[in-house]
Amino acid sequence: MKTAGPPEEASAIIHHRPLSARDLEAILDVTKALAAPFDLMTMLGEVVAAAKQVLGAERGSVWLYDEPRGELVLEVATGIQPVRVPWQSGLVGACAHSRRIINVPDCYADARFDPRIDKASGYRTRCMLTLPLVDHKDVLVGVMQVLNKVDGVFDADDEALATALAAQCAVALQRVRMTAALIEGEKMRQALEMAREVQMSTLPSGMPTVPSYDVSATFRPADLTGGDTYDVSLIDQGLLVVLGDATGHGIAPALSVTQMQAMLRMAFRLGADLETAFMQVNNRLADTLADDRFITAFIGLLDPASHRLRFHSGGQGPILHYRAATRTFEKYKPTSFPLGAMHLTSLRPAIDARILPGDVFALVSDGVLEQENRHGEQFGEARVQQVIEANRDRSMHDVLALLLDSVHAFADGCPQEDDVTAVLLRRDPAPALRREFERSFGSIPAMVAFTAEAFSTFEIDPRLLPIVDLAVEELFTNMVKYGTESNAAVWIEVTAIDGGVELTLIDRDVEPFDITRSAEVDVHAPIAQREPGGLGLHLIRRMADSVEYEYAKESRQSRIRLRITESGLAARRGAGATGVTNARD
Amino acid sequence: MLGIEFGEEGKVLLSGRLDAAEAPAAQSFLDRVEGVVTLDCERLDYISSAGLGVLLKTQKRLLASNGKLRLAGLKPHLHDVFTYSGFDQLFEIEPAK
């Protein structure tokens, strides 16, 4: 097994005998020469030239060991595909495997020798010395072959000389390879840094001002890799809200999300609607991204006037909607595949979320959810929800900061492996008026004045006022009747909600009394069996859209919350009542 | 504030708010009526369960002596209260004009 080495030099061949001082000098010269080059091809040329010179050979070649692929590689010349052979095949393979020098005085008499290359090149190999290149850390670097000693065959002296030379060559080659790897790494690092800069530059420089909304977003890049992006900007179509996360490591994800960001903005600038933008960008990404790459992305448009957030999500989750009215989280599912995964010809309808006062819409990337602590636990979605719920009355900027603090504290020194990105959007909470009333029936006129003031202040539908007054009075008189041991004033709060009103009554220093569990009244009973008791709560249950009761043990506080809307009333009037008039005579 | 007084043809005129604060006054007024009595509710703006209680107690008393309360001129939102409480079945209610 042999091949032609680098171009022949017609230099004088030095003849060696014992490993003399002169031999050593020659090797040291070689060592000096080997210290200079930094690129592999030059170094290989130097090594081969040195071997030919020191050993008096006609030709030489070096096979490098590619450990991950288990192959020996012969670099022929820059730009030409190298020759590769399995690391156990032929003479070079045998040498690499045994790590021993192999001296073949007559190649054509040795079964391991492959004469085909001679045939192809027209060169005749007589004798050959094959020696392992092992560096000082005992790592196999490759195999060197020298062919055809000028005046005979290679002898034991040559073997000794070659062994000394091989050690030098191995170290030099290994140095070049490691330097090359370092340079490659540095190039990668610089390229990554540049890609990250480009990625960061596409993020909005600030948050737009959106009437009756508080919007905040954050992006904290991981050290090494990550492909997150977000966008929050006012465009003709509304408030554009984007959170994307590209797969993969290295430079690619940073570049693909940058590409997506640019495509999206362009599509919307050209007047595309949500569906068109989503499909077009998806299909363009499917064309351009490598087959194993895709981007999960949430793309939404909020109309701040109608408070509708229409969105598509290509595999991006969680999409969290905190509903202030019920203090619960709704989770939406993605509407489509990750972007760029495949061509789309049709799309499911977008999700159309109504954002009510006080609602929070939250998007977080994997970097938040998958942040691990020392025990290998992940931060997870529940913790995100806790932070939002517990701080729902604070600014979104503060909530984001608290979320990041919370993730950081959870990690407890564990590294951030992925980009951390989050977008939070909250519709301003409904305005509320609150006042306290002395625990006595005499407070009723003041309460009536208070609800009228609140209705006028918040421009609530005046048709609801008598019903609100009824509810307030019934709940309040109940508290006066059953909370005789308390002297604390009763708090009443009126909040404007979509299409109606929310009432909160807080009764302090009392025993629990869950009005939602009070007995039903039989409204069809004959008059003799009818009693006034329980009627008030019955009426409230009939008129309110919802009634909630909470009791706080520590503060001995009952809190009743109900919502009344015109649409809810109309619906119940239509369904429940048996007719508006029933004059019977 | 609640207004309660006798009008023409022995009718009882109710006006304003019949709530828990006013219920005692309404009760003592209605405790004195007898026979078939029409409550003119045209100017009544509000009634709560305390007010319904006053009417129920009066109705039971009058029915025992072949009398009764009739309601006239109830505003629609007050009519809802009567319907939801089933009181539309306990009283004769004249349709609103």
PDB file of C-alpha atoms in Angstrom, chain A residues 353-520:
ATOM      1  CA  ALA A 353     -58.346  35.776  22.166  1.00  0.00           C
ATOM      2  CA  ARG A 354     -60.332  38.527  23.828  1.00  0.00           C
ATOM      3  CA  ILE A 355     -58.204  40.435  26.254  1.00  0.00           C
ATOM      4  CA  LEU A 356     -60.337  41.729  29.113  1.00  0.00           C
ATOM      5  CA  PRO A 357     -59.296  44.349  31.665  1.00  0.00           C
ATOM      6  CA  GLY A 358     -56.487  43.112  33.878  1.00  0.00           C
ATOM      7  CA  ASP A 359     -55.783  40.072  31.659  1.00  0.00           C
ATOM      8  CA  VAL A 360     -52.151  39.147  31.081  1.00  0.00           C
ATOM      9  CA  PHE A 361     -50.894  37.450  27.933  1.00  0.00           C
ATOM     10  CA  ALA A 362     -47.570  35.726  28.437  1.00  0.00           C
ATOM     11  CA  LEU A 363     -45.095  34.115  26.053  1.00  0.00           C
ATOM     12  CA  VAL A 364     -41.904  32.499  27.291  1.00  0.00           C
ATOM     13  CA  SER A 365     -39.203  30.581  25.462  1.00  0.00           C
ATOM     14  CA  ASP A 366     -37.754  27.168  26.313  1.00  0.00           C
ATOM     15  CA  GLY A 367     -34.818  28.861  27.986  1.00  0.00           C
ATOM     16  CA  VAL A 368     -37.176  29.888  30.797  1.00  0.00           C
ATOM     17  CA  LEU A 369     -39.062  26.610  31.107  1.00  0.00           C
ATOM     18  CA  GLU A 370     -36.075  24.323  30.754  1.00  0.00           C
ATOM     19  CA  GLN A 371     -33.679  26.138  33.054  1.00  0.00           C
ATOM     20  CA  GLU A 372     -32.407  23.426  35.333  1.00  0.00           C
ATOM     21  CA  ASN A 373     -31.278  23.490  38.936  1.00  0.00           C
ATOM     22  CA  ARG A 374     -28.711  21.264  40.616  1.00  0.00           C
ATOM     23  CA  HIS A 375     -31.216  18.476  41.041  1.00  0.00           C
ATOM     24  CA  GLY A 376     -31.947  18.400  37.339  1.00  0.00           C
ATOM     25  CA  GLU A 377     -35.417  19.875  37.856  1.00  0.00           C
ATOM     26  CA  GLN A 378     -36.739  22.342  35.331  1.00  0.00           C
ATOM     27  CA  PHE A 379     -38.179  25.771  36.101  1.00  0.00           C
ATOM     28  CA  GLY A 380     -41.392  24.809  34.336  1.00  0.00           C
ATOM     29  CA  GLU A 381     -44.614  26.499  33.455  1.00  0.00           C
ATOM     30  CA  ALA A 382     -46.216  26.429  36.896  1.00  0.00           C
ATOM     31  CA  ARG A 383     -43.523  28.721  38.282  1.00  0.00           C
ATOM     32  CA  VAL A 384     -44.071  31.151  35.414  1.00  0.00           C
ATOM     33  CA  GLN A 385     -47.760  31.220  36.278  1.00  0.00           C
ATOM     34  CA  GLN A 386     -47.038  31.762  39.961  1.00  0.00           C
ATOM     35  CA  VAL A 387     -44.855  34.783  39.277  1.00  0.00           C
ATOM     36  CA  ILE A 388     -47.468  36.348  36.999  1.00  0.00           C
ATOM     37  CA  GLU A 389     -50.394  35.670  39.293  1.00  0.00           C
ATOM     38  CA  ALA A 390     -48.626  36.861  42.429  1.00  0.00           C
ATOM     39  CA  ASN A 391     -47.535  40.109  40.792  1.00  0.00           C
ATOM     40  CA  ARG A 392     -50.463  40.785  38.493  1.00  0.00           C
ATOM     41  CA  ASP A 393     -50.946  44.297  39.864  1.00  0.00           C
ATOM     42  CA  ARG A 394     -47.362  45.378  39.201  1.00  0.00           C
ATOM     43  CA  SER A 395     -45.983  46.760  35.975  1.00  0.00           C
ATOM     44  CA  MET A 396     -45.084  44.199  33.311  1.00  0.00           C
ATOM     45  CA  HIS A 397     -41.537  45.497  33.427  1.00  0.00           C
ATOM     46  CA  ASP A 398     -41.371  44.587  37.107  1.00  0.00           C
ATOM     47  CA  VAL A 399     -43.030  41.231  36.542  1.00  0.00           C
ATOM     48  CA  LEU A 400     -40.447  40.374  33.876  1.00  0.00           C
ATOM     49  CA  ALA A 401     -37.613  41.368  36.183  1.00  0.00           C
ATOM     50  CA  LEU A 402     -39.132  39.232  38.925  1.00  0.00           C
ATOM     51  CA  LEU A 403     -39.510  36.333  36.507  1.00  0.00           C
ATOM     52  CA  LEU A 404     -35.843  36.554  35.513  1.00  0.00           C
ATOM     53  CA  ASP A 405     -34.835  36.825  39.179  1.00  0.00           C
ATOM     54  CA  SER A 406     -36.939  33.808  39.921  1.00  0.00           C
ATOM     55  CA  VAL A 407     -35.322  31.794  37.097  1.00  0.00           C
ATOM     56  CA  HIS A 408     -31.888  32.903  38.260  1.00  0.00           C
ATOM     57  CA  ALA A 409     -32.581  31.986  41.866  1.00  0.00           C
ATOM     58  CA  PHE A 410     -33.978  28.628  40.774  1.00  0.00           C
ATOM     59  CA  ALA A 411     -30.876  27.872  38.682  1.00  0.00           C
ATOM     60  CA  ASP A 412     -28.736  28.493  41.766  1.00  0.00           C
ATOM     61  CA  GLY A 413     -25.531  28.679  39.783  1.00  0.00           C
ATOM     62  CA  CYS A 414     -26.450  26.164  37.098  1.00  0.00           C
ATOM     63  CA  PRO A 415     -25.586  27.550  33.677  1.00  0.00           C
ATOM     64  CA  GLN A 416     -28.105  29.139  31.349  1.00  0.00           C
ATOM     65  CA  GLU A 417     -28.071  26.731  28.424  1.00  0.00           C
ATOM     66  CA  ASP A 418     -30.476  28.499  26.116  1.00  0.00           C
ATOM     67  CA  ASP A 419     -31.689  31.980  25.293  1.00  0.00           C
ATOM     68  CA  VAL A 420     -34.216  33.290  27.761  1.00  0.00           C
ATOM     69  CA  THR A 421     -36.969  35.302  26.134  1.00  0.00           C
ATOM     70  CA  ALA A 422     -40.324  36.486  27.384  1.00  0.00           C
ATOM     71  CA  VAL A 423     -43.053  38.835  26.233  1.00  0.00           C
ATOM     72  CA  LEU A 424     -45.728  40.024  28.647  1.00  0.00           C
ATOM     73  CA  LEU A 425     -48.747  42.063  27.737  1.00  0.00           C
ATOM     74  CA  ARG A 426     -51.439  43.248  30.113  1.00  0.00           C
ATOM     75  CA  ARG A 427     -54.577  45.165  29.449  1.00  0.00           C
ATOM     76  CA  ASP A 428     -54.993  47.857  32.074  1.00  0.00           C
ATOM     77  CA  PRO A 429     -57.157  46.686  34.936  1.00  0.00           C
ATOM     78  CA  ALA A 430     -60.627  48.120  35.078  1.00  0.00           C
ATOM     79  CA  PRO A 431     -60.937  51.223  37.218  1.00  0.00           C
ATOM     80  CA  ALA A 432     -62.387  50.575  40.642  1.00  0.00           C
ATOM     81  CA  LEU A 433     -63.960  52.655  43.390  1.00  0.00           C
ATOM     82  CA  ARG A 434     -63.865  51.447  46.943  1.00  0.00           C
ATOM     83  CA  ARG A 435     -65.477  52.776  50.102  1.00  0.00           C
ATOM     84  CA  GLU A 436     -66.232  51.560  53.593  1.00  0.00           C
ATOM     85  CA  PHE A 437     -69.603  51.518  55.279  1.00  0.00           C
ATOM     86  CA  GLU A 438     -70.630  51.260  58.875  1.00  0.00           C
ATOM     87  CA  ARG A 439     -72.281  47.959  59.746  1.00  0.00           C
ATOM     88  CA  SER A 440     -75.850  49.261  60.002  1.00  0.00           C
ATOM     89  CA  PHE A 441     -79.008  49.498  57.882  1.00  0.00           C
ATOM     90  CA  GLY A 442     -78.593  53.238  58.172  1.00  0.00           C
ATOM     91  CA  SER A 443     -75.666  52.971  55.736  1.00  0.00           C
ATOM     92  CA  ILE A 444     -77.936  51.980  52.876  1.00  0.00           C
ATOM     93  CA  PRO A 445     -78.599  55.520  51.534  1.00  0.00           C
ATOM     94  CA  ALA A 446     -74.838  56.208  51.503  1.00  0.00           C
ATOM     95  CA  MET A 447     -74.262  52.958  49.615  1.00  0.00           C
ATOM     96  CA  VAL A 448     -76.875  53.916  47.059  1.00  0.00           C
ATOM     97  CA  ALA A 449     -75.137  57.251  46.563  1.00  0.00           C
ATOM     98  CA  PHE A 450     -71.807  55.444  46.223  1.00  0.00           C
ATOM     99  CA  THR A 451     -72.944  53.021  43.515  1.00  0.00           C
ATOM    100  CA  ALA A 452     -74.542  55.895  41.592  1.00  0.00           C
ATOM    101  CA  GLU A 453     -71.249  57.789  41.776  1.00  0.00           C
ATOM    102  CA  ALA A 454     -69.309  54.761  40.533  1.00  0.00           C
ATOM    103  CA  PHE A 455     -71.735  54.196  37.677  1.00  0.00           C
ATOM    104  CA  SER A 456     -71.443  57.791  36.625  1.00  0.00           C
ATOM    105  CA  THR A 457     -67.631  57.838  36.967  1.00  0.00           C
ATOM    106  CA  PHE A 458     -67.078  54.690  34.923  1.00  0.00           C
ATOM    107  CA  GLU A 459     -70.007  55.257  32.564  1.00  0.00           C
ATOM    108  CA  ILE A 460     -71.526  51.901  33.385  1.00  0.00           C
ATOM    109  CA  ASP A 461     -74.852  50.996  31.769  1.00  0.00           C
ATOM    110  CA  PRO A 462     -77.402  52.694  34.117  1.00  0.00           C
ATOM    111  CA  ARG A 463     -79.899  49.877  33.543  1.00  0.00           C
ATOM    112  CA  LEU A 464     -77.709  47.757  35.788  1.00  0.00           C
ATOM    113  CA  LEU A 465     -77.809  50.179  38.710  1.00  0.00           C
ATOM    114  CA  PRO A 466     -80.988  48.886  40.430  1.00  0.00           C
ATOM    115  CA  ILE A 467     -79.656  45.331  40.177  1.00  0.00           C
ATOM    116  CA  VAL A 468     -76.297  46.342  41.581  1.00  0.00           C
ATOM    117  CA  ASP A 469     -78.037  48.182  44.400  1.00  0.00           C
ATOM    118  CA  LEU A 470     -80.128  45.133  45.103  1.00  0.00           C
ATOM    119  CA  ALA A 471     -77.070  42.912  45.235  1.00  0.00           C
ATOM    120  CA  VAL A 472     -75.137  45.336  47.423  1.00  0.00           C
ATOM    121  CA  GLU A 473     -78.059  45.738  49.789  1.00  0.00           C
ATOM    122  CA  GLU A 474     -78.787  42.027  50.055  1.00  0.00           C
ATOM    123  CA  LEU A 475     -75.179  41.146  50.740  1.00  0.00           C
ATOM    124  CA  PHE A 476     -74.703  44.053  53.100  1.00  0.00           C
ATOM    125  CA  THR A 477     -77.862  43.408  55.127  1.00  0.00           C
ATOM    126  CA  ASN A 478     -76.797  39.783  55.353  1.00  0.00           C
ATOM    127  CA  MET A 479     -73.479  40.884  56.807  1.00  0.00           C
ATOM    128  CA  VAL A 480     -75.224  43.217  59.263  1.00  0.00           C
ATOM    129  CA  LYS A 481     -77.605  40.457  60.352  1.00  0.00           C
ATOM    130  CA  TYR A 482     -75.064  37.645  60.723  1.00  0.00           C
ATOM    131  CA  GLY A 483     -71.917  39.522  61.624  1.00  0.00           C
ATOM    132  CA  THR A 484     -73.161  41.064  64.850  1.00  0.00           C
ATOM    133  CA  GLU A 485     -69.918  40.285  66.678  1.00  0.00           C
ATOM    134  CA  SER A 486     -67.854  42.433  64.366  1.00  0.00           C
ATOM    135  CA  ASN A 487     -67.543  46.179  64.590  1.00  0.00           C
ATOM    136  CA  ALA A 488     -65.422  46.490  61.490  1.00  0.00           C
ATOM    137  CA  ALA A 489     -66.750  48.533  58.603  1.00  0.00           C
ATOM    138  CA  VAL A 490     -67.694  46.690  55.395  1.00  0.00           C
ATOM    139  CA  TRP A 491     -65.692  47.438  52.269  1.00  0.00           C
ATOM    140  CA  ILE A 492     -67.515  47.765  48.983  1.00  0.00           C
ATOM    141  CA  GLU A 493     -65.720  47.990  45.675  1.00  0.00           C
ATOM    142  CA  VAL A 494     -67.241  48.677  42.269  1.00  0.00           C
ATOM    143  CA  THR A 495     -65.225  47.828  39.155  1.00  0.00           C
ATOM    144  CA  ALA A 496     -66.215  48.427  35.564  1.00  0.00           C
ATOM    145  CA  ILE A 497     -65.831  45.282  33.483  1.00  0.00           C
ATOM    146  CA  ASP A 498     -66.611  44.534  29.883  1.00  0.00           C
ATOM    147  CA  GLY A 499     -70.363  45.055  29.425  1.00  0.00           C
ATOM    148  CA  GLY A 500     -71.098  45.445  33.093  1.00  0.00           C
ATOM    149  CA  VAL A 501     -69.843  45.669  36.602  1.00  0.00           C
ATOM    150  CA  GLU A 502     -67.985  43.679  39.203  1.00  0.00           C
ATOM    151  CA  LEU A 503     -68.832  44.075  42.857  1.00  0.00           C
ATOM    152  CA  THR A 504     -66.632  43.105  45.744  1.00  0.00           C
ATOM    153  CA  LEU A 505     -67.767  43.182  49.351  1.00  0.00           C
ATOM    154  CA  ILE A 506     -65.290  42.544  52.095  1.00  0.00           C
ATOM    155  CA  ASP A 507     -66.554  41.673  55.542  1.00  0.00           C
ATOM    156  CA  ARG A 508     -63.850  41.736  58.194  1.00  0.00           C
ATOM    157  CA  ASP A 509     -63.441  40.100  61.593  1.00  0.00           C
ATOM    158  CA  VAL A 510     -66.178  37.553  60.953  1.00  0.00           C
ATOM    159  CA  GLU A 511     -66.793  33.812  60.850  1.00  0.00           C
ATOM    160  CA  PRO A 512     -67.011  32.266  57.381  1.00  0.00           C
ATOM    161  CA  PHE A 513     -70.416  32.295  55.724  1.00  0.00           C
ATOM    162  CA  ASP A 514     -70.353  30.953  52.209  1.00  0.00           C
ATOM    163  CA  ILE A 515     -73.324  32.515  50.482  1.00  0.00           C
ATOM    164  CA  THR A 516     -72.810  30.339  47.425  1.00  0.00           C
ATOM    165  CA  ARG A 517     -73.853  27.358  49.559  1.00  0.00           C
ATOM    166  CA  SER A 518     -76.951  28.853  51.080  1.00  0.00           C
ATOM    167  CA  ALA A 519     -80.179  26.896  50.675  1.00  0.00           C
ATOM    168  CA  GLU A 520     -82.265  27.187  47.526  1.00  0.00           C
TER     169      GLU A 520
END
